[in-house]
Short mmCIF file of C-alpha atoms and ligand atoms in Angstrom, two decimals:
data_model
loop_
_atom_site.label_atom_id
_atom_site.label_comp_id
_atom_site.label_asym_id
_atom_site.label_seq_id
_atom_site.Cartn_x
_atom_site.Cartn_y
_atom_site.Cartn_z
CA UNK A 1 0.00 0.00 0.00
CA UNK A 2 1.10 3.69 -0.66
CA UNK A 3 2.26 6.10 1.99
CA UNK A 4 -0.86 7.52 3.40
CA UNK A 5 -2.36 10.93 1.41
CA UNK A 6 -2.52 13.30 4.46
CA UNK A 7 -4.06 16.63 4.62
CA UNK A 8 -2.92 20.00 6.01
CA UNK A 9 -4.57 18.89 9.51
CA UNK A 10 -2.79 15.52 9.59
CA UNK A 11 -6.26 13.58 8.45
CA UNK A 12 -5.50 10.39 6.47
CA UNK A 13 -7.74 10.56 2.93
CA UNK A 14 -8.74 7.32 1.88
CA UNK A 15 -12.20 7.70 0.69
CA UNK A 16 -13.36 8.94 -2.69
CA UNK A 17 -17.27 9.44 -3.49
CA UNK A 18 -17.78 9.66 -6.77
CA UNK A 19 -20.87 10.48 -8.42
CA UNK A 20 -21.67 9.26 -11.80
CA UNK A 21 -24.51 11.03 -13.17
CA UNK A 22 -26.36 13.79 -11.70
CA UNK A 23 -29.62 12.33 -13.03
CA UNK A 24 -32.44 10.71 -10.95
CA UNK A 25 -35.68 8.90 -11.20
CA UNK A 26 -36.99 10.43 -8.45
CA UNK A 27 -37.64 14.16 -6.68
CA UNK A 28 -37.32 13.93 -3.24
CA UNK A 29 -38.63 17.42 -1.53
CA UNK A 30 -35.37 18.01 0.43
CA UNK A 31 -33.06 17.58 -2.60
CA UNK A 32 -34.75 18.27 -5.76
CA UNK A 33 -37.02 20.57 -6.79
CA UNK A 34 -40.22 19.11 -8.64
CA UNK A 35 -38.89 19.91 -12.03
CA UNK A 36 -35.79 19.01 -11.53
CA UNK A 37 -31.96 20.26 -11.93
CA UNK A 38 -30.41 22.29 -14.75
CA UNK A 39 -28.52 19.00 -16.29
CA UNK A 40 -25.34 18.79 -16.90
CA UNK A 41 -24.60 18.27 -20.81
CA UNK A 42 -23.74 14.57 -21.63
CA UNK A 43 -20.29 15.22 -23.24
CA UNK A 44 -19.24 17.11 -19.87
CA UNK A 45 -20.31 13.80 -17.88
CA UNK A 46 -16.89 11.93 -17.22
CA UNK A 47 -16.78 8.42 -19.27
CA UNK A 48 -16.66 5.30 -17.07
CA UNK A 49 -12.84 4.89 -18.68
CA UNK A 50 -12.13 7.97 -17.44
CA UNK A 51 -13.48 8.05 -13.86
CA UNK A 52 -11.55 4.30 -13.69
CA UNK A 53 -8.12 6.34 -14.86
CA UNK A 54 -8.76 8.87 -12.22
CA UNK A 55 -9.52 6.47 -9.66
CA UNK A 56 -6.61 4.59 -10.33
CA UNK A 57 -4.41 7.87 -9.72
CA UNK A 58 -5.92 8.47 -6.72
CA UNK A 59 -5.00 5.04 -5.37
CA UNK A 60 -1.58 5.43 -6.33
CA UNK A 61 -1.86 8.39 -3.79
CA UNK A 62 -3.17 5.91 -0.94
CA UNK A 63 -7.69 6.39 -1.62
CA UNK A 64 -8.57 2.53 -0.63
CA UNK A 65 -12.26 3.31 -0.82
CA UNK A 66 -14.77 3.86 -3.62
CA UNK A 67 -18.41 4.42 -3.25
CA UNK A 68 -20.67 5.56 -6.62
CA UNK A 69 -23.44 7.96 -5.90
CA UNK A 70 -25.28 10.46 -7.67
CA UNK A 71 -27.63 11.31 -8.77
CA UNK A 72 -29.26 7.73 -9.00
CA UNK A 73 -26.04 5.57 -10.13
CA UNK A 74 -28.08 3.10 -11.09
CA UNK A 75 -29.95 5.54 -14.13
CA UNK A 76 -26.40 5.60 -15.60
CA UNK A 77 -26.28 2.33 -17.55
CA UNK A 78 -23.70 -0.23 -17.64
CA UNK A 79 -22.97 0.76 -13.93
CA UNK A 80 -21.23 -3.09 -13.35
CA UNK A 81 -19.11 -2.10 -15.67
CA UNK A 82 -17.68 1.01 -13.77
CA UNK A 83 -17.51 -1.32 -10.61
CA UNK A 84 -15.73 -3.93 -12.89
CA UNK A 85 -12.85 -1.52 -13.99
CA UNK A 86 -12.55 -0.32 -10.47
CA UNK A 87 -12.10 -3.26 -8.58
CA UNK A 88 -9.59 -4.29 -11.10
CA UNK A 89 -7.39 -1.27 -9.80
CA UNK A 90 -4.94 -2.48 -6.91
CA UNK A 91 -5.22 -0.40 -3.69
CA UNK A 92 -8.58 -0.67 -3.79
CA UNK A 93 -10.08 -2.55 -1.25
CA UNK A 94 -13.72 -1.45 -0.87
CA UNK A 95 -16.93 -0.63 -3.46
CA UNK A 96 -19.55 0.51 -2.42
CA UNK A 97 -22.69 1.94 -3.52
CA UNK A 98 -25.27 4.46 -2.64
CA UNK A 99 -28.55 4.54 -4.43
CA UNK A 100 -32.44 4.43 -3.83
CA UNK A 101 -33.18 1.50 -4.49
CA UNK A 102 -35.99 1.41 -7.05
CA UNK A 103 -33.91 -0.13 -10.03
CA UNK A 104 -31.38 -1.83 -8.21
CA UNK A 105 -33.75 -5.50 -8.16
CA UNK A 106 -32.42 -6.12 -11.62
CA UNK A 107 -29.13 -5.03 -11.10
CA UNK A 108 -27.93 -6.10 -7.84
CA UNK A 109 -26.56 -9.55 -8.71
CA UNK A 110 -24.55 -7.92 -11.50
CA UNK A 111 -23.06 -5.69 -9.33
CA UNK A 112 -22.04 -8.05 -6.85
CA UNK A 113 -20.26 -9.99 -9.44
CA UNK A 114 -18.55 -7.34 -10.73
CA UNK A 115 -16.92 -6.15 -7.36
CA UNK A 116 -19.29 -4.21 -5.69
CA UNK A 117 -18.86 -5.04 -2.27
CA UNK A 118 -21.97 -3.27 -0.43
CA UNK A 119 -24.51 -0.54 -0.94
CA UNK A 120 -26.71 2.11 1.03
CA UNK A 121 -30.35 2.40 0.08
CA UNK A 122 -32.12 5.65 1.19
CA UNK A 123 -35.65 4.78 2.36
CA UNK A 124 -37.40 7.43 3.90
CA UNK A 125 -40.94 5.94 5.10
CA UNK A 126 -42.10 2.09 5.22
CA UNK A 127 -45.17 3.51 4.00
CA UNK A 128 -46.27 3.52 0.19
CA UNK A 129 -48.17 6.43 -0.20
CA UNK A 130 -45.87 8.72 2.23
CA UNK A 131 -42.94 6.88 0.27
CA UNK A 132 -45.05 8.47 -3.32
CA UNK A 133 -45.21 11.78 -1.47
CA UNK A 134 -41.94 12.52 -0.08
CA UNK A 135 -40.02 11.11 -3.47
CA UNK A 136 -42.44 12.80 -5.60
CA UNK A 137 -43.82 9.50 -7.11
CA UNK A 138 -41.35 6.81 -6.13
CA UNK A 139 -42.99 2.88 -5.43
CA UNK A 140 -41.94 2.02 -2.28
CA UNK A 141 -41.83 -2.11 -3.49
CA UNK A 142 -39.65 -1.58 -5.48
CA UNK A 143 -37.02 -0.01 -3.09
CA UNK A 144 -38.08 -3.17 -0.80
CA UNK A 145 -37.17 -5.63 -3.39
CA UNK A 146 -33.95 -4.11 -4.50
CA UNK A 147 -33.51 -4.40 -0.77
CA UNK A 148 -34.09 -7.61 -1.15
CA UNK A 149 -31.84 -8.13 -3.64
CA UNK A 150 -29.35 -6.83 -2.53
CA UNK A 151 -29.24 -8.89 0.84
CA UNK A 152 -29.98 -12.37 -1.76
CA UNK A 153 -26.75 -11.39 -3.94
CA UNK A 154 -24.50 -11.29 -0.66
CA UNK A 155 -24.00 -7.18 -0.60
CA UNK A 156 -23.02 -6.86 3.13
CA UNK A 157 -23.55 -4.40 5.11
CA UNK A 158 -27.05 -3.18 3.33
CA UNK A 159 -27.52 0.22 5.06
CA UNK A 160 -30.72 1.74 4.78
CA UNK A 161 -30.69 5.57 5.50
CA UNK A 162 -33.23 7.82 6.56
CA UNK A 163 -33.72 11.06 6.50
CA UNK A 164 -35.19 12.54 9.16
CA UNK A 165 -37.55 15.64 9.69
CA UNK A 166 -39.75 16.61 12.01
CA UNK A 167 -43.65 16.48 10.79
CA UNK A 168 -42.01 14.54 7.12
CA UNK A 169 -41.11 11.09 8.89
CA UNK A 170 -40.17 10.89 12.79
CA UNK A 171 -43.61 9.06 13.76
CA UNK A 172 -41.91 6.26 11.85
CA UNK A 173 -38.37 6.02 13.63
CA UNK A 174 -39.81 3.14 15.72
CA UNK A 175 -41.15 1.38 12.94
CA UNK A 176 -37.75 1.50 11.41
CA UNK A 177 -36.15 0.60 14.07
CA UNK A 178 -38.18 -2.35 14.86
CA UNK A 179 -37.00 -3.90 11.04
CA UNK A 180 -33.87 -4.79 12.88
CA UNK A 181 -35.24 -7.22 15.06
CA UNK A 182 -36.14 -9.30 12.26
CA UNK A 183 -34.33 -8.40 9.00
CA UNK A 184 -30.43 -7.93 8.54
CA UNK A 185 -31.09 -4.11 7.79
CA UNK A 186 -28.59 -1.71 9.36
CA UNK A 187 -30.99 1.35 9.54
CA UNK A 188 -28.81 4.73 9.79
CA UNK A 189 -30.85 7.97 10.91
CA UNK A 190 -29.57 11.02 9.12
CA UNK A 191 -29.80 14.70 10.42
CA UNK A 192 -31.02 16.72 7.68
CA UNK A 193 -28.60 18.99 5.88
CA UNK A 194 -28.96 22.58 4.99
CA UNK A 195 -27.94 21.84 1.29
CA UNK A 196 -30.17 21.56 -2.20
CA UNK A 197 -33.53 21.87 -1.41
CA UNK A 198 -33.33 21.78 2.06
CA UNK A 199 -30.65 24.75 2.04
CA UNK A 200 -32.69 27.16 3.64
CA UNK A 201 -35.48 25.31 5.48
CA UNK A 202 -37.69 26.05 8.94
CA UNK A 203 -35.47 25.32 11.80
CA UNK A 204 -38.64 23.63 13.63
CA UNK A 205 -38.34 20.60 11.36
CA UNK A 206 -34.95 19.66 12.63
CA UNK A 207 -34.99 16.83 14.63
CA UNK A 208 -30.75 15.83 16.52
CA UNK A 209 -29.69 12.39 16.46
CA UNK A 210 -30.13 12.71 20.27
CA UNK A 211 -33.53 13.21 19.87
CA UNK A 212 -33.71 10.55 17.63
CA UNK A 213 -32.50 7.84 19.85
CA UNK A 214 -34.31 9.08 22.91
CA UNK A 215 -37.06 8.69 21.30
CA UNK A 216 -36.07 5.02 20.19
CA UNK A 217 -34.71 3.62 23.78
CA UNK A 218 -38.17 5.08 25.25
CA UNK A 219 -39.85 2.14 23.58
CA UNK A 220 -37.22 -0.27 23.00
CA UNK A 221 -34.96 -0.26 26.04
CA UNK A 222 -31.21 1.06 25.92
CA UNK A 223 -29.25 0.36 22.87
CA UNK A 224 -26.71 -1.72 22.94
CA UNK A 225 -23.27 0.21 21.29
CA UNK A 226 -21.96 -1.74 18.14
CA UNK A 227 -20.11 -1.56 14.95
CA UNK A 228 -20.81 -1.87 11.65
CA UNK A 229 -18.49 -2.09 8.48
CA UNK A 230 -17.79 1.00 6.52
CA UNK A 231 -19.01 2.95 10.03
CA UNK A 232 -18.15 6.22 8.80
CA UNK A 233 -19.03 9.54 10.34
CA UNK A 234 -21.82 7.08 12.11
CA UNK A 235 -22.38 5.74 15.52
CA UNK A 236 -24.32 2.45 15.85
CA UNK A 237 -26.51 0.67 18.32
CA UNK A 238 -28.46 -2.61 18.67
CA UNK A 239 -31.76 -3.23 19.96
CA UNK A 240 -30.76 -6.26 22.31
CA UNK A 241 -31.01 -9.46 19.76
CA UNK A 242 -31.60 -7.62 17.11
CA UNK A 243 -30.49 -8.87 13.90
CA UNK A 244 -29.60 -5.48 12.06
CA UNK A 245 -28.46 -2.15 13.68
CA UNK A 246 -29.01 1.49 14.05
CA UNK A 247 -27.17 4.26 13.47
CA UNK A 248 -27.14 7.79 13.84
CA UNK A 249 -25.66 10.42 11.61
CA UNK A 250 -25.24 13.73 13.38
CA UNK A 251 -24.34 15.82 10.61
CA UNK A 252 -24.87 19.19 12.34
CA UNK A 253 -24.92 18.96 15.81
CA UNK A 254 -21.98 16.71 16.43
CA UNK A 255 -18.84 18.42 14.73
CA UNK A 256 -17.47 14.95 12.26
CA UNK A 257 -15.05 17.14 10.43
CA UNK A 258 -12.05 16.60 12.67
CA UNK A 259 -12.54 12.83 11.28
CA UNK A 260 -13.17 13.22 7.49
CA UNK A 261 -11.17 11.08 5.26
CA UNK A 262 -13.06 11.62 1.78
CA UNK A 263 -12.99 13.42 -1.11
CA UNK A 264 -16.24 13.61 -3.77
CA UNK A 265 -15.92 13.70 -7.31
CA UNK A 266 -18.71 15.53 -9.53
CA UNK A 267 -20.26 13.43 -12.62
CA UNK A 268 -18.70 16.51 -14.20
CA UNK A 269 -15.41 15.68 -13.17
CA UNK A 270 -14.97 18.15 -10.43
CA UNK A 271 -13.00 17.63 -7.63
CA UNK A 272 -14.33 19.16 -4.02
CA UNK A 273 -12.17 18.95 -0.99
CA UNK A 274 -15.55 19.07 1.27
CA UNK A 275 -19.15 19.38 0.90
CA UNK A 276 -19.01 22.58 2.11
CA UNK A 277 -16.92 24.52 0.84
CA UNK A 278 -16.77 26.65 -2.16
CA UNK A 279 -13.75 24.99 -4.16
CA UNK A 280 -13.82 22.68 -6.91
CA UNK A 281 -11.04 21.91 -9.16
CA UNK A 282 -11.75 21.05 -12.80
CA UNK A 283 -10.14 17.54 -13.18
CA UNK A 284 -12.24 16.86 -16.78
CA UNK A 285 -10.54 19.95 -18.09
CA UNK A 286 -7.22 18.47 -16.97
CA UNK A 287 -7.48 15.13 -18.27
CA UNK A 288 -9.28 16.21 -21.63
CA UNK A 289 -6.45 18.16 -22.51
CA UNK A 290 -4.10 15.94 -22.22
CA UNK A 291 -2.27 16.08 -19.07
CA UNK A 292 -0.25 12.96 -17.84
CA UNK A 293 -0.96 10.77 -14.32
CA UNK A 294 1.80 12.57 -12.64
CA UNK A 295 0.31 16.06 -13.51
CA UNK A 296 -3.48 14.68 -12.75
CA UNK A 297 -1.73 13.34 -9.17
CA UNK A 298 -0.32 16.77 -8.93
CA UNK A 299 -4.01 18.30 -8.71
CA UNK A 300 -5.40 15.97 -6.76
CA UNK A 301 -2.45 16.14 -4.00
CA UNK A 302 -3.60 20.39 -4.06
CA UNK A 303 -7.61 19.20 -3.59
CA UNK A 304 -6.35 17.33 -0.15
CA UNK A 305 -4.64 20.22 1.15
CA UNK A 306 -7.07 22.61 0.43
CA UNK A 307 -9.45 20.46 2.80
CA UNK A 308 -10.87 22.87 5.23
CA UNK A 309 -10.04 22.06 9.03
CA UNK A 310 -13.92 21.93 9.29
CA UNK A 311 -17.36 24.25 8.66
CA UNK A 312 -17.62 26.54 12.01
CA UNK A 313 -21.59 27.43 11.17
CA UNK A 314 -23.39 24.56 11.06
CA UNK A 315 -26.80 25.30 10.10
CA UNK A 316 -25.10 27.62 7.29
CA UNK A 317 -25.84 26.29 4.16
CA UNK A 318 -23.81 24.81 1.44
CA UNK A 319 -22.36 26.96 -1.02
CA UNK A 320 -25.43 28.28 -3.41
CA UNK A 321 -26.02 26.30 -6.45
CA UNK A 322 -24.58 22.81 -4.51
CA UNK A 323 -27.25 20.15 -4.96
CA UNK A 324 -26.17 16.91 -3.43
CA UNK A 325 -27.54 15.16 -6.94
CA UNK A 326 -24.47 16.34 -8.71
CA UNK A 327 -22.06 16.41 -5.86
CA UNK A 328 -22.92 12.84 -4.80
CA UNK A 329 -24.33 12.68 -1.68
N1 SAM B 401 -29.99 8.80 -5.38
C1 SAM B 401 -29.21 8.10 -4.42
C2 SAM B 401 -29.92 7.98 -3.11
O1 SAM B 401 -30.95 8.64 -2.90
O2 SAM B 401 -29.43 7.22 -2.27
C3 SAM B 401 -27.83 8.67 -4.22
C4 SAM B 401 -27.70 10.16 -4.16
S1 SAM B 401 -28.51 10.96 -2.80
C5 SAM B 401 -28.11 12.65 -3.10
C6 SAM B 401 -27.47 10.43 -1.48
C7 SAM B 401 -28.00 10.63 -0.10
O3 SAM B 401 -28.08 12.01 0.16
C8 SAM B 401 -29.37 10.05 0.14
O4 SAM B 401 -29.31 9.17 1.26
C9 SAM B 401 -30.21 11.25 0.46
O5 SAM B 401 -31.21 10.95 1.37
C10 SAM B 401 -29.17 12.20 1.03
N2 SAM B 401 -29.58 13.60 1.04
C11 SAM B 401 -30.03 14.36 0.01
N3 SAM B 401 -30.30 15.62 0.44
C12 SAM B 401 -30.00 15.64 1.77
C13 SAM B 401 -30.07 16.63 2.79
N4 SAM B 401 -30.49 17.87 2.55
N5 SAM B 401 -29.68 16.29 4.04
C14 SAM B 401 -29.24 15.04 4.33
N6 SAM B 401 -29.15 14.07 3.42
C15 SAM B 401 -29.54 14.36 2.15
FE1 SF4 B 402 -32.75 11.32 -6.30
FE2 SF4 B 402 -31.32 10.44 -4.23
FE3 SF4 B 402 -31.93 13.07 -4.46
FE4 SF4 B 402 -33.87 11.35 -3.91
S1 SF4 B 402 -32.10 11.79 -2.62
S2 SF4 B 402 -33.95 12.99 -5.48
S3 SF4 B 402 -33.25 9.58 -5.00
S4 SF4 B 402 -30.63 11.90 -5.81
#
């Protein structure tokens, strides 16, 4: 393995989220608007040969992790074979995915084969019409089945994330949490962010991750602390005997910057040191004009020391014009 890629503040940057399309089948509230996104044009959408060259470069540098996001990864086609030429690269020891689910029954098999090693499925009610509401006409079956599938073709950890708001979804965060007494779901609870859709937003519909799991142990008894592969900026607890596991992602109140390893590439071939912050550097440009690996490691080396130490305002919102569907959330 490569020296480790270090920062200005001494963190260790292993993990590269890369998002493949900035297209989606579906609108949720907080992070599209109804009609959609400006889209980015398809010739300025990095080909799958050339994320796999930049990914490569990067793992020369010491990145170990990959997960694909978007957008919905899984409305780019031929997705297994992205995941194909990526786990072919050595250094990298970890695929993952991030998607919603709906599309991902036919696929997930495919992907496993291919290299994909485990995926995230955002799920933000167990009911169907709520489901229809908050992703502006999803099917909630069909996120259960590519659920489904996923756990039959051996993806391990499936995380399911959820969103939550108060008065969208927080009646449900026992019903959630109940799935992992009898299915191998590890259910992470997400603070909302004040990005996209949701970048300015009431407040009042904020619900903390303590808040969250007060509310859980009220009904279920105190959780049991566990981990989880892939834990992340997450925390996770068991019910006792549970099968699966919850989590809790305290994007704004608990400060996780001190402890971020990752790096997110734009479908447009844009690379942002944080989520956050204003920068992007224009790898596409680079690499369509020709420059070699060493100058493309070159830019890449400048992206991980321009990492901020970490966002002081928390409920200040992401730079205007950020969406997370082209960012990769
Ligand atoms: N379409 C895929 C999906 O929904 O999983 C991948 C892209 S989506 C942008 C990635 C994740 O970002 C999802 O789990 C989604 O719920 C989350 N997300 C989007 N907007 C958010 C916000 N304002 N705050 C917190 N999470 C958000
Ligand atoms: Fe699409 Fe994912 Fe955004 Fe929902 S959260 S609109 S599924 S990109």
């Amino acid at each position: 393995m490569s020296s480790p890629l270090l920062d200005s503040y001494s963190r260790e940057i292993r993990y590269l989220r890369v998002s493949v399309t900035d297209r989606c089948n579906l609108r949720c509230r907080y992070c599209m608007p109804a009609e959609g996104i400006p889209l980015i044009a398809h010739e300025d959408i990095l080909r799958y040969e050339e994320i796999a060259r930049l990914v490569r470069i990067a793992a020369e540098l010491g990145i170990t992790r990959v997960r694909l996001t978007g957008g919905e990864p899984l409305a780019r086609k031929g997705l297994a074979s992205l995941v194909e030429l990526i786990a072919a690269i050595p250094g990298i020891e970890d695929i993952s995915l991030t998607s919603n689910g709906t599309l991902l029954a036919q696929h997930a098999a495919q992907l496993a084969a291919a290299g994909l090693g485990r995926v995230n499925v955002s799920l933000d009610s167990l009911n169907a019409l709520r489901y229809r509401e908050i992703t502006r006409g999803g099917e909630l079956a069909q996120a259960l089945s590519g659920i489904q599938a996923a756990l039959q073709a051996g993806l391990n950890p499936v995380k399911i994330n959820v969103v939550v708001a108060r008065g969208m979804n927080d009646d449900e965060l026992l019903d959630f949490a109940r799935r992992t007494l009898t299915e191998n779901w590890h259910v992470r609870f997400i603070e909302r962010m004040p990005i996209g859709e949701s970048a300015v937003y009431d407040r009042k519909q904020f619900i903390s991750a303590v808040e969250m799991q007060r509310v859980i142990e009220a009904s279920c008894g105190p959780l049991q602390p566990d981990t989880v592969y892939g834990s992340g900026p997450a925390r996770y607890w068991r019910i006792p005997g549970a099968i699966g596991t919850i989590g809790f992602i305290d994007a704004l109140s608990r400060h996780f910057c001190p402890e971020c390893n990752r790096l997110r590439l734009s479908a447009d071939g844009r690379l942002m040191p944080c989520l956050f912050s204003v920068q992007e550097y224009d790898l596409r440009g680079a690499l369509r004009s020709g420059a070699s690996d060493t100058e493309l490691a070159a830019l890449i080396r400048q992206v991980v020391s321009a990492k901020p130490e970490g966002r002081h305002f928390r409920h200040e919102p992401a730079p205007a014009g950020r969406v997370m569907s082209r960012t990769g959330g």
